[in-house]
């Protein structure tokens, strides 16, 4: 799943190998239609980022085979801005009963000097028959990366949760029916090992205490797809010992909303 974040952060692509861990199974007898995946289906979103408005156009471009299974590949007309369109762009989804599974890459950037890379395989982004507050998918890992000769260790967890079902939901002047609310959270912490005069072993220094750096809510309407996303991206780095500098912004904060404008879907 390629998620590109905007902050002062730049968009990047992440490709670290790990597996997604799904919590519950699917009902293969019923195919969900909360995100129709027919070829050439498209969704156009108005993206509002810190009061700046832009547009994303997401569409299902073609079939692709991954490990003998057929997936639908997503693309965008231009470089996407929004959290959701970035999540789907150039990645592949398939319906497995009541679930929607995503395979691809996901990314986050603490400035140009520190891109974080991971990959997901059949990560559950939606499950129609999930109960309120039921965990859907989770993937965790460790990334080791060197920045200006400092060896960084980044621990991360990406997690999706079904929050609730809504009979109606209003967005962008429209009322949608039969809506599912999903929460996606990226949690991370960063540390490094330093050699300090007079100490015979490396000292571990925390750069970023464990915190949720991305919290996003997606709203799916039956037979239509994703109709609204609200995303908050924020982090705060710790103060570093004297003499240690890293080319990373010390803080970041961004709020983003994605509103469905037009769509054309077949089932």
XYZ file of N, CA and C in Angstrom:
801
model
N 0.859 -1.132 0.000
C 0.000 0.000 0.000
C 0.891 1.174 0.000
N 0.848 2.083 -0.976
C 1.766 3.211 -1.023
C 1.025 4.408 -0.454
N 1.413 4.840 0.717
C 0.831 5.971 1.362
C 1.849 7.074 1.337
N 1.536 8.226 0.771
C 2.518 9.285 0.649
C 2.023 10.459 1.477
N 2.829 10.929 2.385
C 2.432 11.941 3.323
C 3.019 13.281 2.934
N 2.288 14.378 3.332
C 2.585 15.671 2.776
C 3.308 16.594 3.735
N 2.927 16.770 4.992
C 3.604 17.621 5.943
C 4.570 18.569 5.254
N 5.738 18.755 5.841
C 6.873 19.277 5.114
C 7.534 18.081 4.485
N 6.904 16.936 4.722
C 7.424 15.677 4.237
C 7.164 15.551 2.750
N 8.019 14.774 2.106
C 7.891 14.563 0.679
C 7.358 13.153 0.459
N 6.671 12.952 -0.679
C 6.134 11.647 -0.983
C 7.254 10.651 -1.243
N 7.104 9.433 -0.737
C 8.118 8.422 -1.002
C 7.487 7.060 -1.070
N 8.291 6.117 -1.563
C 7.804 4.773 -1.778
C 8.550 3.799 -0.891
N 7.815 2.902 -0.240
C 8.461 2.057 0.729
C 8.383 0.589 0.344
N 9.502 -0.102 0.455
C 9.554 -1.489 0.003
C 10.351 -2.380 0.959
N 9.891 -2.589 2.177
C 10.563 -3.513 3.079
C 9.726 -4.768 3.164
N 10.340 -5.909 3.259
C 9.606 -7.163 3.254
C 9.117 -7.504 4.646
N 7.775 -7.685 4.765
C 7.194 -8.217 5.980
C 5.815 -8.714 5.601
N 5.138 -9.401 6.511
C 3.845 -9.972 6.181
C 2.770 -9.296 6.993
N 1.550 -9.253 6.441
C 0.456 -8.698 7.197
C -0.181 -9.801 8.006
N -0.744 -9.422 9.150
C -1.313 -10.383 10.075
C -2.775 -10.062 10.229
N -3.664 -10.880 9.676
C -5.083 -10.618 9.765
C -5.643 -11.290 10.998
N -6.601 -10.613 11.630
C -7.097 -11.085 12.898
C -8.235 -12.067 12.734
N -9.076 -11.844 11.754
C -10.244 -12.696 11.624
C -10.414 -13.159 10.198
N -11.162 -14.226 10.042
C -11.365 -14.804 8.721
C -12.483 -14.122 7.971
N -12.756 -14.594 6.775
C -13.801 -13.985 5.954
C -14.893 -14.993 5.667
N -16.039 -14.482 5.292
C -17.153 -15.309 4.863
C -17.116 -15.384 3.352
N -16.554 -16.474 2.819
C -16.340 -16.587 1.374
C -17.640 -16.727 0.598
N -18.772 -16.960 1.318
C -20.039 -17.144 0.616
C -20.648 -15.797 0.204
N -20.171 -14.709 0.773
C -20.712 -13.391 0.470
C -19.599 -12.469 0.029
N -19.759 -11.872 -1.144
C -18.763 -10.941 -1.658
C -19.185 -9.521 -1.313
N -18.319 -8.804 -0.612
C -18.665 -7.442 -0.245
C -18.716 -6.538 -1.475
N -19.592 -5.544 -1.437
C -19.647 -4.564 -2.530
C -19.513 -3.140 -1.987
N -18.752 -3.001 -0.897
C -18.472 -1.673 -0.337
C -17.357 -0.950 -1.090
N -16.659 -1.669 -1.943
C -15.620 -1.026 -2.762
C -15.574 -1.759 -4.100
N -16.478 -1.433 -5.021
C -16.573 -2.164 -6.292
C -15.263 -2.098 -7.074
N -14.764 -3.249 -7.535
C -13.450 -3.319 -8.158
C -13.500 -3.669 -9.639
N -14.597 -3.347 -10.318
C -14.654 -3.602 -11.756
C -13.664 -2.698 -12.488
N -13.140 -3.203 -13.602
C -12.198 -2.420 -14.396
C -12.836 -1.107 -14.846
N -12.038 -0.050 -14.813
C -12.386 1.306 -15.222
C -13.313 2.026 -14.235
N -13.629 1.422 -13.107
C -14.303 2.178 -12.046
C -13.407 3.338 -11.614
N -14.009 4.488 -11.330
C -13.163 5.601 -10.887
C -13.874 6.438 -9.832
N -13.044 7.130 -9.037
C -13.502 8.011 -7.967
C -12.664 9.285 -8.009
N -13.319 10.441 -8.021
C -12.620 11.715 -8.024
C -12.836 12.390 -6.675
N -11.722 12.807 -6.033
C -11.780 13.362 -4.687
C -11.277 14.805 -4.648
N -11.969 15.615 -3.862
C -11.458 16.941 -3.518
C -10.635 16.788 -2.249
N -9.362 17.158 -2.308
C -8.441 16.944 -1.198
C -8.114 18.283 -0.558
N -8.430 18.418 0.728
C -8.175 19.654 1.466
C -7.067 19.389 2.483
N -5.890 19.998 2.267
C -4.724 19.783 3.117
C -4.297 21.112 3.715
N -4.492 21.246 5.039
C -4.139 22.508 5.707
C -4.664 23.710 4.920
N -5.954 23.624 4.533
C -6.680 24.700 3.838
C -6.262 24.897 2.384
N -5.474 23.992 1.822
C -5.127 24.021 0.398
C -5.922 22.927 -0.322
N -6.632 23.293 -1.387
C -7.496 22.345 -2.090
C -6.838 21.839 -3.368
N -6.871 20.505 -3.554
C -6.373 19.864 -4.767
C -7.325 18.739 -5.146
N -7.022 18.029 -6.231
C -7.913 16.991 -6.721
C -7.142 15.711 -7.031
N -7.719 14.572 -6.649
C -7.183 13.255 -6.997
C -8.220 12.486 -7.799
N -7.769 11.744 -8.809
C -8.643 10.861 -9.578
C -8.054 9.456 -9.532
N -8.780 8.556 -8.901
C -8.337 7.177 -8.699
C -9.187 6.240 -9.549
N -8.538 5.259 -10.206
C -9.319 4.329 -11.020
C -8.697 2.933 -11.019
N -9.539 1.951 -11.352
C -9.091 0.561 -11.476
C -8.577 0.376 -12.896
N -7.284 0.105 -13.048
C -6.669 0.142 -14.379
C -6.625 -1.207 -15.083
N -6.314 -2.276 -14.350
C -6.125 -3.570 -15.025
C -6.073 -4.701 -14.000
N -6.175 -5.918 -14.522
C -5.967 -7.110 -13.696
C -4.480 -7.390 -13.572
N -4.087 -7.949 -12.436
C -2.703 -8.388 -12.258
C -2.704 -9.670 -11.441
N -1.763 -10.563 -11.721
C -1.678 -11.846 -11.033
C -0.557 -11.780 -10.004
N -0.877 -12.104 -8.749
C 0.104 -12.168 -7.671
C -0.088 -13.491 -6.948
N 0.949 -14.340 -6.976
C 0.865 -15.656 -6.324
C -0.381 -16.417 -6.750
N -0.619 -16.434 -8.061
C -1.707 -17.168 -8.735
C -3.090 -16.547 -8.497
N -3.200 -15.482 -7.736
C -4.496 -14.866 -7.469
C -4.648 -13.597 -8.309
N -5.885 -13.303 -8.715
C -6.181 -12.138 -9.544
C -6.483 -10.931 -8.657
N -5.772 -9.843 -8.884
C -5.974 -8.588 -8.175
C -6.357 -7.498 -9.175
N -6.904 -6.411 -8.654
C -7.194 -5.227 -9.450
C -6.140 -4.169 -9.131
N -5.488 -3.662 -10.178
C -4.436 -2.666 -10.001
C -5.049 -1.269 -10.053
N -4.624 -0.416 -9.126
C -5.114 0.957 -9.059
C -4.073 1.932 -9.592
N -4.558 2.994 -10.211
C -3.699 4.078 -10.656
C -4.425 5.398 -10.453
N -3.675 6.501 -10.529
C -4.263 7.831 -10.475
C -3.893 8.584 -11.743
N -4.721 9.554 -12.109
C -4.486 10.303 -13.353
C -3.200 11.121 -13.273
N -2.968 11.716 -12.112
C -1.759 12.494 -11.874
C -1.190 12.074 -10.521
N -0.042 12.631 -10.157
C 0.554 12.296 -8.862
C -0.437 12.609 -7.748
N -0.835 11.621 -6.948
C -1.879 11.834 -5.946
C -1.384 12.632 -4.749
N -2.322 13.335 -4.137
C -2.047 14.157 -2.978
C -2.626 13.524 -1.711
N -3.823 12.974 -1.819
C -4.566 12.490 -0.666
C -4.052 11.182 -0.097
N -4.283 11.000 1.193
C -3.899 9.788 1.903
C -4.454 8.533 1.229
N -5.763 8.549 0.938
C -6.380 7.336 0.399
C -5.910 7.028 -1.009
N -5.896 8.025 -1.892
C -5.446 7.778 -3.259
C -3.995 7.334 -3.297
N -3.157 7.905 -2.420
C -1.775 7.456 -2.318
C -1.687 6.035 -1.804
N -2.614 5.673 -0.917
C -2.631 4.322 -0.387
C -2.918 3.286 -1.476
N -3.740 3.666 -2.435
C -4.174 2.722 -3.452
C -3.325 2.780 -4.721
N -2.743 3.931 -5.022
C -2.051 4.134 -6.291
C -0.929 3.117 -6.504
N -0.942 2.449 -7.653
C 0.058 1.466 -8.080
C 0.072 0.209 -7.224
N -0.959 0.029 -6.401
C -1.060 -1.165 -5.592
C -2.234 -2.009 -6.047
N -2.356 -3.199 -5.485
C -3.321 -4.176 -5.986
C -4.260 -4.622 -4.875
N -5.547 -4.708 -5.195
C -6.557 -5.119 -4.219
C -7.358 -6.291 -4.768
N -7.869 -7.101 -3.856
C -8.781 -8.171 -4.244
C -9.822 -8.342 -3.155
N -10.990 -8.825 -3.557
C -12.070 -9.107 -2.616
C -11.997 -10.565 -2.221
N -12.000 -10.809 -0.919
C -11.997 -12.167 -0.367
C -13.191 -12.289 0.562
N -14.330 -12.699 0.013
C -15.549 -12.759 0.795
C -15.965 -11.382 1.262
N -16.026 -11.191 2.577
C -16.441 -9.901 3.130
C -15.278 -8.934 3.291
N -14.061 -9.365 2.944
C -12.874 -8.540 3.167
C -12.326 -7.965 1.860
N -11.619 -6.835 1.999
C -10.839 -6.273 0.901
C -9.383 -6.309 1.320
N -8.546 -6.954 0.505
C -7.141 -7.162 0.817
C -6.281 -6.331 -0.121
N -5.242 -5.707 0.440
C -4.366 -4.840 -0.342
C -2.931 -5.346 -0.286
N -2.289 -5.384 -1.454
C -0.889 -5.796 -1.547
C -0.099 -4.695 -2.251
N 1.028 -4.323 -1.663
C 1.853 -3.276 -2.267
C 2.814 -2.684 -1.269
N 2.987 -1.356 -1.304
C 3.971 -0.699 -0.445
C 3.355 0.489 0.262
N 3.961 0.847 1.393
C 3.459 1.959 2.194
C 4.637 2.767 2.686
N 4.471 4.087 2.789
C 5.633 4.894 3.112
C 5.355 6.102 3.960
N 6.400 6.540 4.661
C 6.350 7.752 5.463
C 7.734 8.375 5.463
N 7.783 9.699 5.571
C 9.065 10.374 5.420
C 9.229 11.461 6.476
N 10.252 11.341 7.333
C 10.595 12.396 8.275
C 11.584 13.353 7.610
N 11.175 14.008 6.550
C 12.099 14.820 5.770
C 12.807 13.955 4.750
N 13.467 14.592 3.820
C 14.091 13.864 2.707
C 15.188 12.912 3.154
N 15.766 13.145 4.339
C 16.905 12.337 4.784
C 16.493 10.997 5.359
N 15.218 10.833 5.730
C 14.824 9.591 6.399
C 13.530 9.025 5.842
N 13.594 8.351 4.700
C 12.435 7.608 4.203
C 12.330 6.270 4.923
N 11.115 5.916 5.348
C 10.861 4.628 5.987
C 10.145 3.723 4.995
N 10.593 2.502 4.862
C 10.087 1.609 3.825
C 9.534 0.318 4.423
N 8.345 -0.096 3.955
C 7.791 -1.389 4.318
C 6.858 -1.856 3.208
N 6.490 -3.119 3.244
C 5.541 -3.633 2.258
C 4.459 -4.417 2.968
N 3.296 -4.538 2.313
C 2.192 -5.295 2.878
C 1.716 -6.336 1.870
N 1.254 -7.444 2.390
C 0.802 -8.547 1.557
C -0.564 -9.010 2.047
N -1.596 -8.791 1.226
C -2.973 -9.135 1.599
C -3.358 -8.517 2.936
N -3.034 -7.251 3.092
C -3.382 -6.504 4.298
C -4.873 -6.162 4.254
N -5.589 -6.421 5.336
C -7.029 -6.203 5.368
C -7.323 -4.725 5.619
N -7.878 -4.049 4.617
C -8.234 -2.645 4.779
C -9.717 -2.466 5.071
N -10.506 -3.541 4.877
C -11.956 -3.444 5.089
C -12.521 -4.838 5.309
N -13.530 -4.924 6.209
C -14.263 -6.181 6.386
C -15.706 -5.862 6.717
N -16.596 -6.264 5.835
C -17.993 -5.873 5.944
C -18.655 -6.415 7.200
N -18.377 -7.647 7.574
C -19.068 -8.277 8.702
C -18.318 -8.135 10.022
N -17.356 -7.231 10.110
C -16.617 -7.032 11.353
C -17.498 -6.319 12.385
N -17.274 -6.631 13.657
C -17.997 -5.968 14.723
C -17.331 -4.630 15.052
N -18.016 -3.805 15.827
C -17.453 -2.514 16.202
C -16.151 -2.684 16.983
N -15.139 -1.890 16.606
C -13.824 -1.898 17.247
C -13.058 -3.212 17.078
N -13.402 -3.956 16.050
C -12.671 -5.200 15.748
C -11.433 -4.886 14.914
N -10.289 -5.421 15.340
C -9.062 -5.262 14.566
C -9.163 -6.055 13.270
N -8.712 -5.452 12.176
C -8.788 -6.087 10.864
C -7.438 -6.609 10.407
N -6.449 -5.742 10.349
C -5.124 -6.139 9.883
C -4.057 -5.422 10.674
N -2.894 -6.052 10.804
C -1.784 -5.432 11.517
C -0.483 -5.952 10.954
N 0.493 -5.066 10.816
C 1.817 -5.466 10.353
C 2.853 -4.660 11.130
N 3.872 -5.342 11.651
C 4.921 -4.703 12.445
C 6.281 -5.111 11.912
N 7.278 -4.294 12.200
C 8.623 -4.629 11.751
C 9.652 -3.658 12.283
N 10.898 -3.913 11.926
C 12.018 -3.070 12.325
C 12.810 -2.706 11.077
N 13.136 -1.420 10.941
C 13.936 -0.930 9.831
C 15.237 -0.377 10.398
N 16.360 -0.804 9.824
C 17.664 -0.271 10.203
C 18.182 0.598 9.070
N 18.512 1.842 9.394
C 18.896 2.795 8.374
C 19.943 3.755 8.939
N 20.903 4.137 8.116
C 21.952 5.047 8.554
C 21.728 6.435 7.975
N 21.752 7.455 8.854
C 21.603 8.845 8.448
C 22.778 9.622 9.035
N 23.607 10.204 8.168
C 24.788 10.966 8.582
C 25.638 10.180 9.586
N 25.878 8.915 9.253
C 26.711 8.008 10.054
C 26.082 7.584 11.370
N 24.825 7.967 11.612
C 24.135 7.497 12.808
C 23.280 6.288 12.434
N 23.483 5.150 13.097
C 22.664 3.960 12.799
C 21.305 4.075 13.491
N 20.255 4.231 12.713
C 18.915 4.384 13.274
C 18.169 3.063 13.260
N 17.404 2.822 14.309
C 16.516 1.666 14.387
C 15.091 2.181 14.486
N 14.259 1.830 13.508
C 12.873 2.292 13.468
C 11.947 1.098 13.683
N 11.185 1.124 14.763
C 10.158 0.112 15.021
C 8.808 0.687 14.608
N 8.013 -0.082 13.876
C 6.735 0.439 13.398
C 5.651 -0.621 13.500
N 4.425 -0.150 13.589
C 3.235 -1.003 13.504
C 2.170 -0.260 12.710
N 1.619 -0.915 11.699
C 0.482 -0.396 10.947
C -0.727 -1.247 11.312
N -1.829 -0.605 11.659
C -2.993 -1.344 12.150
C -4.283 -0.731 11.624
N -5.217 -1.590 11.222
C -6.538 -1.145 10.772
C -7.609 -1.735 11.678
N -8.627 -0.925 11.977
C -9.695 -1.325 12.894
C -11.040 -0.902 12.328
N -12.031 -1.791 12.405
C -13.400 -1.425 12.055
C -14.001 -0.683 13.244
N -14.373 0.578 13.061
C -14.868 1.377 14.174
C -16.366 1.186 14.399
N -17.172 1.434 13.347
C -18.613 1.326 13.528
C -19.322 1.329 12.184
N -20.612 0.992 12.232
C -21.490 1.076 11.062
C -22.441 2.249 11.256
N -22.648 3.020 10.191
C -23.498 4.205 10.261
C -24.644 4.067 9.264
N -25.898 4.222 9.690
C -27.019 4.145 8.738
C -26.936 5.220 7.670
N -26.512 6.425 8.080
C -26.314 7.522 7.128
C -25.064 8.305 7.526
N -24.488 8.972 6.535
C -23.303 9.801 6.767
C -23.311 10.938 5.760
N -23.120 12.178 6.241
C -23.149 13.365 5.379
C -21.737 13.846 5.108
N -21.438 14.123 3.857
C -20.123 14.622 3.455
C -20.246 15.390 2.151
N -19.641 16.571 2.099
C -19.586 17.363 0.873
C -20.986 17.663 0.336
N -21.946 17.881 1.255
C -23.303 18.207 0.855
C -24.130 17.023 0.412
N -23.631 15.814 0.599
C -24.365 14.610 0.190
C -24.605 13.717 1.396
N -25.657 12.939 1.316
C -25.965 11.971 2.361
C -25.775 10.570 1.793
N -24.890 9.801 2.424
C -24.628 8.423 2.020
C -25.287 7.476 3.024
N -25.720 6.330 2.534
C -26.362 5.341 3.404
C -25.487 4.105 3.542
N -25.724 3.381 4.655
C -25.042 2.111 4.911
C -23.521 2.288 4.814
N -22.962 3.001 5.782
C -21.561 3.401 5.753
C -20.766 2.680 6.843
N -19.568 2.235 6.513
C -18.639 1.605 7.458
C -17.459 2.557 7.698
N -17.124 2.753 8.982
C -16.023 3.638 9.368
C -14.820 2.801 9.792
N -13.668 3.029 9.132
C -12.439 2.271 9.368
C -11.351 3.213 9.870
N -10.565 2.759 10.819
C -9.449 3.544 11.353
C -8.126 2.877 10.976
N -7.176 3.663 10.486
C -5.835 3.173 10.153
C -4.811 4.000 10.927
N -3.910 3.318 11.632
C -2.925 4.002 12.464
C -1.525 3.478 12.146
N -0.581 4.399 11.962
C 0.837 4.056 11.852
C 1.530 4.547 13.119
N 2.075 3.597 13.890
C 2.791 3.894 15.128
C 4.275 3.621 14.919
N 5.130 4.514 15.446
C 6.565 4.333 15.211
C 7.381 4.843 16.386
N 8.605 4.320 16.509
C 9.603 4.875 17.414
C 10.968 4.721 16.766
N 11.882 5.648 17.081
C 13.202 5.667 16.447
C 14.263 5.837 17.525
N 15.328 5.047 17.430
C 16.450 5.174 18.362
C 17.753 5.013 17.592
N 18.874 5.375 18.261
C 20.196 5.209 17.663
C 21.183 4.793 18.746
N 22.315 4.230 18.349
C 23.377 3.833 19.268
C 24.574 4.754 19.059
N 25.069 5.349 20.144
C 26.163 6.306 20.063
C 27.340 5.859 20.924
N 28.521 6.193 20.475
C 29.722 5.965 21.267
C 30.021 7.230 22.063
N 30.077 7.089 23.381
C 30.291 8.226 24.272
C 31.632 8.068 24.974
N 32.411 9.151 25.022
C 33.729 9.105 25.654
C 33.622 8.640 27.101
N 34.467 7.678 27.467
C 34.500 7.175 28.828
C 33.574 6.012 29.086
N 32.701 5.669 28.095
C 31.784 4.531 28.253
C 32.191 3.457 27.253
N 32.484 2.233 27.737
C 33.057 1.197 26.870
C 32.061 0.498 25.951
N 30.809 0.939 25.938
C 29.806 0.287 25.091
C 28.895 1.362 24.507
N 28.261 1.074 23.362
C 27.368 2.063 22.755
C 26.186 2.397 23.662
N 25.779 3.641 23.641
C 24.636 4.108 24.426
C 23.444 4.295 23.497
N 22.301 3.730 23.875
C 21.085 3.860 23.073
C 20.396 5.181 23.414
N 20.128 5.974 22.372
C 19.466 7.268 22.537
C 18.146 7.238 21.772
N 17.059 7.629 22.437
C 15.747 7.680 21.794
C 15.605 8.972 21.002
N 15.311 8.846 19.715
C 15.095 10.018 18.856
C 13.609 10.354 18.768
N 12.789 9.328 18.602
C 11.334 9.493 18.556
C 10.731 8.473 19.509
N 10.106 8.952 20.598
C 9.415 8.036 21.493
C 8.238 7.408 20.758
N 7.843 6.206 21.183
C 6.745 5.513 20.513
C 5.500 6.393 20.500
N 4.961 6.605 19.299
C 3.780 7.460 19.149
C 3.069 7.159 17.842
N 1.788 7.508 17.795
C 1.017 7.395 16.554
C 1.364 8.579 15.671
N 2.016 8.316 14.549
C 2.406 9.412 13.660
C 1.357 9.667 12.576
N 0.535 8.667 12.308
C -0.560 8.844 11.339
C -1.819 8.199 11.908
N -2.911 8.950 11.922
C -4.215 8.418 12.299
C -5.212 8.851 11.232
N -5.829 7.874 10.579
C -6.719 8.174 9.460
C -8.025 7.402 9.596
N -9.129 8.082 9.285
C -10.453 7.445 9.283
C -10.987 7.451 7.858
N -11.394 6.273 7.380
C -11.986 6.146 6.055
C -13.449 5.710 6.195
N -14.305 6.266 5.326
C -15.731 5.962 5.350
C -16.111 5.320 4.008
N -16.617 4.079 4.061
C -17.019 3.344 2.865
C -18.544 3.247 2.816
N -19.120 3.631 1.675
C -20.560 3.525 1.474
C -20.868 2.349 0.544
N -21.852 1.571 0.910
C -22.191 0.360 0.155
C -22.531 0.695 -1.288
N -21.963 -0.072 -2.208
C -22.105 0.010 -3.672
C -21.340 1.185 -4.278
N -20.742 2.051 -3.457
C -20.035 3.226 -3.994
C -18.533 3.122 -3.796
N -18.093 2.874 -2.562
C -16.668 2.836 -2.257
C -16.331 3.828 -1.158
N -15.102 4.291 -1.131
C -14.645 5.228 -0.111
C -15.155 6.630 -0.455
N -15.904 7.236 0.492
C -16.545 8.512 0.201
C -15.928 9.678 0.968
N -15.205 9.388 2.044
C -14.602 10.475 2.831
C -13.466 9.910 3.682
N -12.371 10.677 3.775
C -11.241 10.316 4.634
C -10.788 11.538 5.413
N -10.538 11.334 6.702
C -9.975 12.372 7.554
C -8.677 11.842 8.149
N -7.568 12.536 7.897
C -6.244 12.042 8.287
C -5.480 13.112 9.053
N -4.873 12.689 10.161
C -3.992 13.574 10.924
C -2.599 12.959 10.966
N -1.601 13.747 10.613
C -0.212 13.303 10.591
C 0.575 14.213 11.529
N 1.200 13.659 12.553
C 1.953 14.491 13.481
C 3.018 13.670 14.187
N 4.104 14.322 14.563
C 5.162 13.681 15.336
C 6.003 14.751 16.006
N 6.741 14.342 17.041
C 7.663 15.233 17.731
C 8.912 14.446 18.104
N 10.052 14.870 17.580
C 11.312 14.230 17.912
C 11.806 14.707 19.274
N 12.588 13.856 19.943
C 13.183 14.230 21.221
C 14.355 15.180 21.008
N 14.698 15.921 22.053
C 15.911 16.729 22.016
C 17.119 15.810 22.043
N 18.094 16.075 21.188
C 19.265 15.217 21.086
C 20.395 15.744 21.956
N 21.299 14.845 22.392
C 22.458 15.284 23.190
C 23.283 16.311 22.429
N 23.993 17.150 23.163
C 24.828 18.188 22.561
C 25.819 17.574 21.593
N 25.977 18.225 20.455
C 26.923 17.750 19.454
C 26.330 16.799 18.446
N 25.088 16.383 18.655
C 24.430 15.454 17.733
C 23.365 16.209 16.947
N 23.482 16.200 15.646
C 22.482 16.840 14.786
C 22.076 15.866 13.691
N 20.783 15.852 13.389
C 20.249 15.036 12.313
C 19.458 15.932 11.373
N 19.497 15.658 10.063
C 18.782 16.499 9.085
C 17.303 16.154 9.023
N 16.629 16.200 10.182
C 15.224 15.833 10.268
C 14.442 16.970 10.898
N 13.260 17.290 10.378
C 12.413 18.271 11.047
C 12.078 17.780 12.457
N 12.165 18.643 13.450
C 11.932 18.219 14.831
C 10.469 17.911 15.109
N 9.570 18.544 14.369
C 8.145 18.283 14.521
C 7.476 18.323 13.153
N 6.292 17.749 13.094
C 5.496 17.814 11.872
C 4.026 17.722 12.231
N 3.179 18.426 11.503
C 1.745 18.396 11.765
C 0.979 18.711 10.488
N -0.020 17.888 10.215
C -0.837 18.097 9.018
C -2.199 17.468 9.210
N -3.231 18.163 8.768
C -4.587 17.623 8.762
C -5.090 17.605 7.326
N -5.715 16.516 6.926
C -6.157 16.379 5.543
C -7.530 15.729 5.489
N -8.348 16.214 4.552
C -9.660 15.617 4.303
C -9.802 15.328 2.818
N -10.443 14.216 2.498
C -10.708 13.824 1.107
C -12.209 13.606 0.944
N -12.818 14.382 0.041
C -14.258 14.322 -0.190
C -14.529 13.745 -1.577
N -15.399 12.752 -1.654
C -15.778 12.217 -2.956
C -16.579 13.268 -3.716
N -16.133 13.571 -4.950
C -16.848 14.532 -5.799
C -17.721 13.823 -6.824
N -17.090 13.007 -7.681
C -17.823 12.242 -8.684
C -17.280 10.818 -8.708
N -18.070 9.920 -9.248
C -17.634 8.526 -9.352
C -18.434 7.826 -10.436
N -17.893 6.738 -10.921
C -18.575 5.887 -11.896
C -18.162 4.456 -11.607
N -19.076 3.645 -11.064
C -18.713 2.290 -10.664
C -19.694 1.274 -11.249
N -19.134 0.146 -11.636
C -19.902 -1.023 -12.028
C -19.586 -2.147 -11.053
N -20.467 -3.133 -11.011
C -20.297 -4.203 -10.023
C -20.090 -5.559 -10.726
